[in-house]
């Protein structure tokens, strides 16, 4: 039987943290808790921004996209990860691994570009407040969102297809807890320079270009904030941008730090924990960051909880 056909039939083995059984038990509990927080937090943000007319603005339109992305991102990883952590079976089917690879790359790329679009939105809001709603009209916002998701999908299709076409000579042991592109490249049995160069080139476009645009946007924002004479105005502007800047710092900081690590065995284990951080912990922090620093979102969530409480109370009264 052809060795690559063998992999297609029998799938892959995700080694993950299998060398540390006690750590797996702890991680399964931690991951479950953060997955629950991610679902509750991001679902609340989506519902609050949809149901409250005051939040029907470009900023919250993109925030809804981010929350939806985080829900999809974690769901593409955590269920399979929990199955592997809870039992001795560390396998994932070929179809499951390929699906996870494409979705993971697609959503990761989307978050990079979406954060850049959100920074542009904040730039217009702070630097051109009188023209904000004219420039960031619903039609433009929709076009920007579609463009971000489409470019990211194209990036995922190109890179993942190149990676999957590499011969693996029967190798099916992935030294990771998910089907990630670098882990898949490592098990190839030929020279992978061409694929690695393609990844590097598209990485500049998808990661460094958006980061550069974010830094430029916040440079202009900082100048505009310093020109605001009233302390109240400055405080409002800082609060408006502070949440997004915090999310950008956590997401990009983790990715840049991780990919600058040398490829030794220690850094591989460290890389797993860093991947765990930006794929599981970061999506759970995003709703908290935006809620804690945003008065409008906090008020909207209070209304949402109040309405839910009142409807529950009304149903109980009808039953009794």
Short mmCIF file of C-alpha atoms in Angstrom, two decimals:
data_model
loop_
_atom_site.label_atom_id
_atom_site.label_comp_id
_atom_site.label_asym_id
_atom_site.label_seq_id
_atom_site.Cartn_x
_atom_site.Cartn_y
_atom_site.Cartn_z
CA UNK A 1 0.00 0.00 0.00
CA UNK A 2 1.24 3.54 -0.82
CA UNK A 3 2.45 5.23 2.36
CA UNK A 4 0.50 8.45 1.75
CA UNK A 5 -2.63 6.36 1.15
CA UNK A 6 -1.94 4.73 4.53
CA UNK A 7 -2.04 8.17 6.18
CA UNK A 8 -5.27 9.00 4.34
CA UNK A 9 -6.89 5.82 5.66
CA UNK A 10 -5.57 5.84 9.23
CA UNK A 11 -5.31 9.58 9.91
CA UNK A 12 -2.82 11.24 12.24
CA UNK A 13 -1.68 10.90 15.84
CA UNK A 14 -1.63 14.16 17.83
CA UNK A 15 1.13 13.71 20.41
CA UNK A 16 0.24 16.97 22.18
CA UNK A 17 1.08 16.61 25.88
CA UNK A 18 0.92 12.77 25.92
CA UNK A 19 4.33 12.64 27.62
CA UNK A 20 2.82 14.38 30.67
CA UNK A 21 -0.34 12.46 31.77
CA UNK A 22 -0.89 14.55 34.92
CA UNK A 23 -0.57 17.77 32.93
CA UNK A 24 -3.21 16.43 30.51
CA UNK A 25 -5.69 16.05 33.38
CA UNK A 26 -5.09 19.62 34.55
CA UNK A 27 -5.25 20.99 31.01
CA UNK A 28 -8.54 19.23 30.27
CA UNK A 29 -10.15 21.07 33.19
CA UNK A 30 -8.59 24.43 32.31
CA UNK A 31 -9.50 24.14 28.63
CA UNK A 32 -13.12 23.20 29.45
CA UNK A 33 -13.48 26.23 31.74
CA UNK A 34 -12.02 28.66 29.19
CA UNK A 35 -14.14 27.15 26.41
CA UNK A 36 -17.26 27.77 28.49
CA UNK A 37 -16.15 31.36 29.22
CA UNK A 38 -15.46 31.90 25.50
CA UNK A 39 -18.93 30.71 24.50
CA UNK A 40 -20.77 32.71 27.18
CA UNK A 41 -18.72 35.90 26.67
CA UNK A 42 -18.74 36.02 22.88
CA UNK A 43 -22.39 34.96 22.60
CA UNK A 44 -23.33 37.75 25.04
CA UNK A 45 -21.38 40.30 22.96
CA UNK A 46 -23.10 39.16 19.74
CA UNK A 47 -26.60 39.23 21.28
CA UNK A 48 -26.08 42.56 23.04
CA UNK A 49 -24.77 44.29 19.90
CA UNK A 50 -27.59 42.86 17.78
CA UNK A 51 -30.49 43.58 20.14
CA UNK A 52 -29.47 47.05 21.33
CA UNK A 53 -30.14 49.71 18.62
CA UNK A 54 -27.51 51.99 20.22
CA UNK A 55 -24.84 49.44 19.28
CA UNK A 56 -25.75 49.31 15.58
CA UNK A 57 -22.56 51.15 14.65
CA UNK A 58 -19.49 50.16 12.56
CA UNK A 59 -17.41 49.49 15.68
CA UNK A 60 -19.87 46.90 17.02
CA UNK A 61 -20.42 45.41 13.57
CA UNK A 62 -16.73 44.48 13.45
CA UNK A 63 -16.80 43.42 17.10
CA UNK A 64 -19.62 40.98 16.25
CA UNK A 65 -17.42 39.59 13.48
CA UNK A 66 -14.56 39.15 15.96
CA UNK A 67 -16.79 37.39 18.51
CA UNK A 68 -18.25 35.08 15.86
CA UNK A 69 -14.72 34.35 14.61
CA UNK A 70 -13.53 33.49 18.14
CA UNK A 71 -16.46 31.09 18.63
CA UNK A 72 -15.65 29.30 15.37
CA UNK A 73 -11.91 29.39 16.06
CA UNK A 74 -12.15 27.66 19.45
CA UNK A 75 -14.83 25.21 18.29
CA UNK A 76 -12.58 24.03 15.45
CA UNK A 77 -9.93 23.04 18.01
CA UNK A 78 -11.22 22.39 21.54
CA UNK A 79 -13.73 19.49 21.09
CA UNK A 80 -11.10 17.30 19.37
CA UNK A 81 -8.47 18.44 21.87
CA UNK A 82 -10.67 17.44 24.84
CA UNK A 83 -11.29 14.01 23.31
CA UNK A 84 -7.51 13.50 23.07
CA UNK A 85 -6.86 14.82 26.59
CA UNK A 86 -9.57 12.71 28.25
CA UNK A 87 -8.61 9.32 26.79
CA UNK A 88 -5.70 7.21 25.55
CA UNK A 89 -6.74 7.58 21.90
CA UNK A 90 -4.75 10.48 20.40
CA UNK A 91 -5.77 9.91 16.78
CA UNK A 92 -7.64 12.25 14.45
CA UNK A 93 -9.07 11.15 11.11
CA UNK A 94 -7.49 12.37 7.89
CA UNK A 95 -10.64 14.31 6.95
CA UNK A 96 -10.87 15.78 10.47
CA UNK A 97 -7.22 16.86 10.39
CA UNK A 98 -7.48 18.42 6.92
CA UNK A 99 -10.68 20.27 7.90
CA UNK A 100 -9.07 21.57 11.09
CA UNK A 101 -5.95 22.66 9.16
CA UNK A 102 -7.93 24.71 6.61
CA UNK A 103 -10.34 26.23 9.16
CA UNK A 104 -7.58 27.05 11.66
CA UNK A 105 -5.48 28.82 9.00
CA UNK A 106 -8.56 30.60 7.59
CA UNK A 107 -9.77 31.94 10.92
CA UNK A 108 -6.29 32.83 12.18
CA UNK A 109 -5.62 34.85 9.02
CA UNK A 110 -9.04 36.49 9.30
CA UNK A 111 -8.32 37.69 12.84
CA UNK A 112 -5.06 39.32 11.70
CA UNK A 113 -6.84 41.27 8.94
CA UNK A 114 -9.96 42.00 11.00
CA UNK A 115 -7.93 43.64 13.77
CA UNK A 116 -6.37 45.92 11.12
CA UNK A 117 -9.84 46.87 9.81
CA UNK A 118 -10.98 47.59 13.38
CA UNK A 119 -7.98 49.88 13.89
CA UNK A 120 -8.92 51.77 10.72
CA UNK A 121 -12.44 52.15 12.11
CA UNK A 122 -11.00 53.65 15.33
CA UNK A 123 -8.72 55.92 13.26
CA UNK A 124 -11.72 57.37 11.38
CA UNK A 125 -13.75 57.69 14.61
CA UNK A 126 -11.03 59.66 16.42
CA UNK A 127 -9.37 61.60 13.60
CA UNK A 128 -12.46 62.35 11.47
CA UNK A 129 -15.40 62.20 13.91
CA UNK A 130 -17.71 64.48 11.88
CA UNK A 131 -17.39 62.28 8.78
CA UNK A 132 -17.29 58.96 10.65
CA UNK A 133 -20.76 57.63 9.80
CA UNK A 134 -20.49 58.88 6.22
CA UNK A 135 -17.12 57.19 5.60
CA UNK A 136 -17.85 54.02 7.60
CA UNK A 137 -21.27 53.48 6.06
CA UNK A 138 -22.96 50.03 6.29
CA UNK A 139 -22.18 49.20 2.65
CA UNK A 140 -18.43 49.86 3.12
CA UNK A 141 -18.36 47.92 6.41
CA UNK A 142 -19.97 44.90 4.74
CA UNK A 143 -17.54 45.08 1.79
CA UNK A 144 -14.57 45.29 4.17
CA UNK A 145 -15.79 42.29 6.18
CA UNK A 146 -16.38 40.19 3.04
CA UNK A 147 -12.94 41.16 1.70
CA UNK A 148 -11.23 40.17 4.96
CA UNK A 149 -12.93 36.75 5.12
CA UNK A 150 -12.33 36.12 1.38
CA UNK A 151 -8.61 37.03 1.36
CA UNK A 152 -8.07 34.86 4.43
CA UNK A 153 -9.89 31.92 2.82
CA UNK A 154 -7.72 32.25 -0.32
CA UNK A 155 -4.58 32.36 1.86
CA UNK A 156 -5.71 29.22 3.70
CA UNK A 157 -6.49 27.34 0.50
CA UNK A 158 -3.08 28.14 -1.06
CA UNK A 159 -0.91 27.36 1.98
CA UNK A 160 -2.80 24.32 3.22
CA UNK A 161 -3.03 22.76 -0.24
CA UNK A 162 0.73 23.22 -0.74
CA UNK A 163 1.37 21.60 2.65
CA UNK A 164 -0.98 18.64 2.12
CA UNK A 165 0.61 17.89 -1.27
CA UNK A 166 3.99 17.28 0.40
CA UNK A 167 4.84 13.54 0.54
CA UNK A 168 4.93 12.25 4.12
CA UNK A 169 6.23 8.72 3.47
CA UNK A 170 3.80 7.27 6.01
CA UNK A 171 4.74 9.71 8.80
CA UNK A 172 1.58 10.47 10.78
CA UNK A 173 2.90 11.59 14.19
CA UNK A 174 2.20 15.31 14.72
CA UNK A 175 4.10 16.81 17.66
CA UNK A 176 1.21 19.12 18.54
CA UNK A 177 -2.31 19.08 19.98
CA UNK A 178 -3.87 20.25 16.70
CA UNK A 179 -3.31 19.98 12.94
CA UNK A 180 -1.25 23.13 12.51
CA UNK A 181 0.64 24.01 9.33
CA UNK A 182 4.24 24.04 10.78
CA UNK A 183 3.63 20.64 12.41
CA UNK A 184 2.39 19.22 9.09
CA UNK A 185 5.42 20.61 7.21
CA UNK A 186 7.80 18.97 9.72
CA UNK A 187 6.61 15.43 8.91
CA UNK A 188 7.26 15.82 5.17
CA UNK A 189 10.02 13.56 3.84
CA UNK A 190 11.37 15.94 1.18
CA UNK A 191 12.98 19.37 1.17
CA UNK A 192 10.28 21.86 2.25
CA UNK A 193 12.14 25.09 1.38
CA UNK A 194 9.63 26.11 -1.32
CA UNK A 195 6.63 25.69 0.99
CA UNK A 196 8.43 27.45 3.85
CA UNK A 197 9.27 30.40 1.60
CA UNK A 198 5.64 30.56 0.45
CA UNK A 199 4.50 30.56 4.07
CA UNK A 200 7.00 33.31 4.89
CA UNK A 201 5.92 35.47 1.93
CA UNK A 202 2.21 35.15 2.67
CA UNK A 203 2.97 35.56 6.38
CA UNK A 204 4.36 39.03 5.64
CA UNK A 205 1.16 39.93 3.79
CA UNK A 206 -1.25 38.45 6.36
CA UNK A 207 0.59 39.23 9.62
CA UNK A 208 3.14 42.03 9.22
CA UNK A 209 1.21 44.22 6.77
CA UNK A 210 -1.91 44.45 9.01
CA UNK A 211 0.33 45.03 12.04
CA UNK A 212 2.08 47.90 10.22
CA UNK A 213 -1.29 49.46 9.35
CA UNK A 214 -2.42 49.11 12.96
CA UNK A 215 0.72 50.86 14.25
CA UNK A 216 0.36 53.67 11.68
CA UNK A 217 -3.34 54.11 12.60
CA UNK A 218 -2.54 54.34 16.29
CA UNK A 219 0.27 56.80 15.58
CA UNK A 220 -2.28 59.17 14.04
CA UNK A 221 -4.78 58.40 16.81
CA UNK A 222 -2.19 59.27 19.49
CA UNK A 223 -1.54 62.65 17.79
CA UNK A 224 -5.28 63.36 17.59
CA UNK A 225 -5.82 62.46 21.26
CA UNK A 226 -3.00 64.76 22.38
CA UNK A 227 -4.65 67.63 20.49
CA UNK A 228 -7.92 67.17 22.42
CA UNK A 229 -7.99 69.92 25.07
CA UNK A 230 -10.57 68.51 27.48
CA UNK A 231 -9.53 65.71 29.85
CA UNK A 232 -12.98 64.12 29.47
CA UNK A 233 -12.56 63.99 25.69
CA UNK A 234 -9.11 62.44 26.00
CA UNK A 235 -10.39 59.87 28.49
CA UNK A 236 -13.28 58.91 26.18
CA UNK A 237 -10.95 58.55 23.18
CA UNK A 238 -8.50 56.41 25.17
CA UNK A 239 -11.33 54.15 26.38
CA UNK A 240 -12.66 53.84 22.85
CA UNK A 241 -9.30 52.62 21.51
CA UNK A 242 -7.90 50.99 24.64
CA UNK A 243 -9.94 47.79 24.31
CA UNK A 244 -8.90 47.18 20.72
CA UNK A 245 -5.26 48.01 21.42
CA UNK A 246 -5.23 45.53 24.33
CA UNK A 247 -6.62 42.75 22.11
CA UNK A 248 -4.10 43.59 19.35
CA UNK A 249 -1.19 43.52 21.84
CA UNK A 250 -2.18 40.12 23.25
CA UNK A 251 -2.83 38.50 19.86
CA UNK A 252 0.12 39.85 17.87
CA UNK A 253 2.50 39.77 20.84
CA UNK A 254 1.93 36.04 21.33
CA UNK A 255 2.21 35.18 17.62
CA UNK A 256 5.40 37.21 17.07
CA UNK A 257 7.04 35.85 20.23
CA UNK A 258 6.16 32.27 19.31
CA UNK A 259 7.50 32.38 15.75
CA UNK A 260 10.78 34.01 16.84
CA UNK A 261 11.67 31.03 19.04
CA UNK A 262 14.48 28.67 17.97
CA UNK A 263 13.39 25.19 16.83
CA UNK A 264 14.75 23.09 19.71
CA UNK A 265 12.82 20.62 21.87
CA UNK A 266 12.34 23.11 24.72
CA UNK A 267 10.91 25.73 22.39
CA UNK A 268 8.56 23.10 20.88
CA UNK A 269 6.93 22.55 24.28
CA UNK A 270 6.90 26.30 24.83
CA UNK A 271 5.34 26.72 21.40
CA UNK A 272 2.50 24.39 22.35
CA UNK A 273 1.69 26.48 25.42
CA UNK A 274 1.84 29.71 23.41
CA UNK A 275 -0.46 28.21 20.77
CA UNK A 276 -2.75 27.14 23.60
CA UNK A 277 -2.73 30.74 24.85
CA UNK A 278 -3.68 32.51 21.62
CA UNK A 279 -6.15 29.84 20.43
CA UNK A 280 -8.00 29.24 23.71
CA UNK A 281 -7.28 31.88 26.35
CA UNK A 282 -7.21 34.96 24.08
CA UNK A 283 -10.74 34.35 22.64
CA UNK A 284 -12.08 34.14 26.20
CA UNK A 285 -10.35 37.40 27.18
CA UNK A 286 -11.62 39.44 24.20
CA UNK A 287 -15.24 39.83 25.47
CA UNK A 288 -13.98 40.73 28.97
CA UNK A 289 -11.58 43.34 27.59
CA UNK A 290 -14.26 45.01 25.45
CA UNK A 291 -16.89 44.83 28.21
CA UNK A 292 -14.77 46.12 31.10
CA UNK A 293 -13.54 49.19 29.18
CA UNK A 294 -16.80 49.96 27.38
CA UNK A 295 -19.68 51.70 29.17
CA UNK A 296 -22.14 51.20 26.28
CA UNK A 297 -21.49 47.47 26.13
CA UNK A 298 -21.84 47.12 29.91
CA UNK A 299 -25.20 48.93 29.83
CA UNK A 300 -26.40 46.78 26.94
CA UNK A 301 -25.42 43.57 28.75
CA UNK A 302 -27.27 44.74 31.88
CA UNK A 303 -30.40 45.30 29.76
CA UNK A 304 -29.99 41.86 28.22
CA UNK A 305 -29.73 40.21 31.66
CA UNK A 306 -32.67 42.27 32.96
CA UNK A 307 -34.90 41.30 30.03
CA UNK A 308 -33.97 37.64 30.44
CA UNK A 309 -34.67 37.80 34.18
CA UNK A 310 -38.04 39.49 33.66
CA UNK A 311 -39.12 36.99 30.97
CA UNK A 312 -38.17 34.08 33.25
CA UNK A 313 -40.11 35.64 36.12
CA UNK A 314 -43.16 36.16 33.86
CA UNK A 315 -43.09 32.51 32.75
CA UNK A 316 -42.97 31.36 36.37
CA UNK A 317 -45.94 33.54 37.26
CA UNK A 318 -47.92 32.13 34.31
CA UNK A 319 -47.14 28.56 35.38
CA UNK A 320 -48.15 29.22 39.01
#
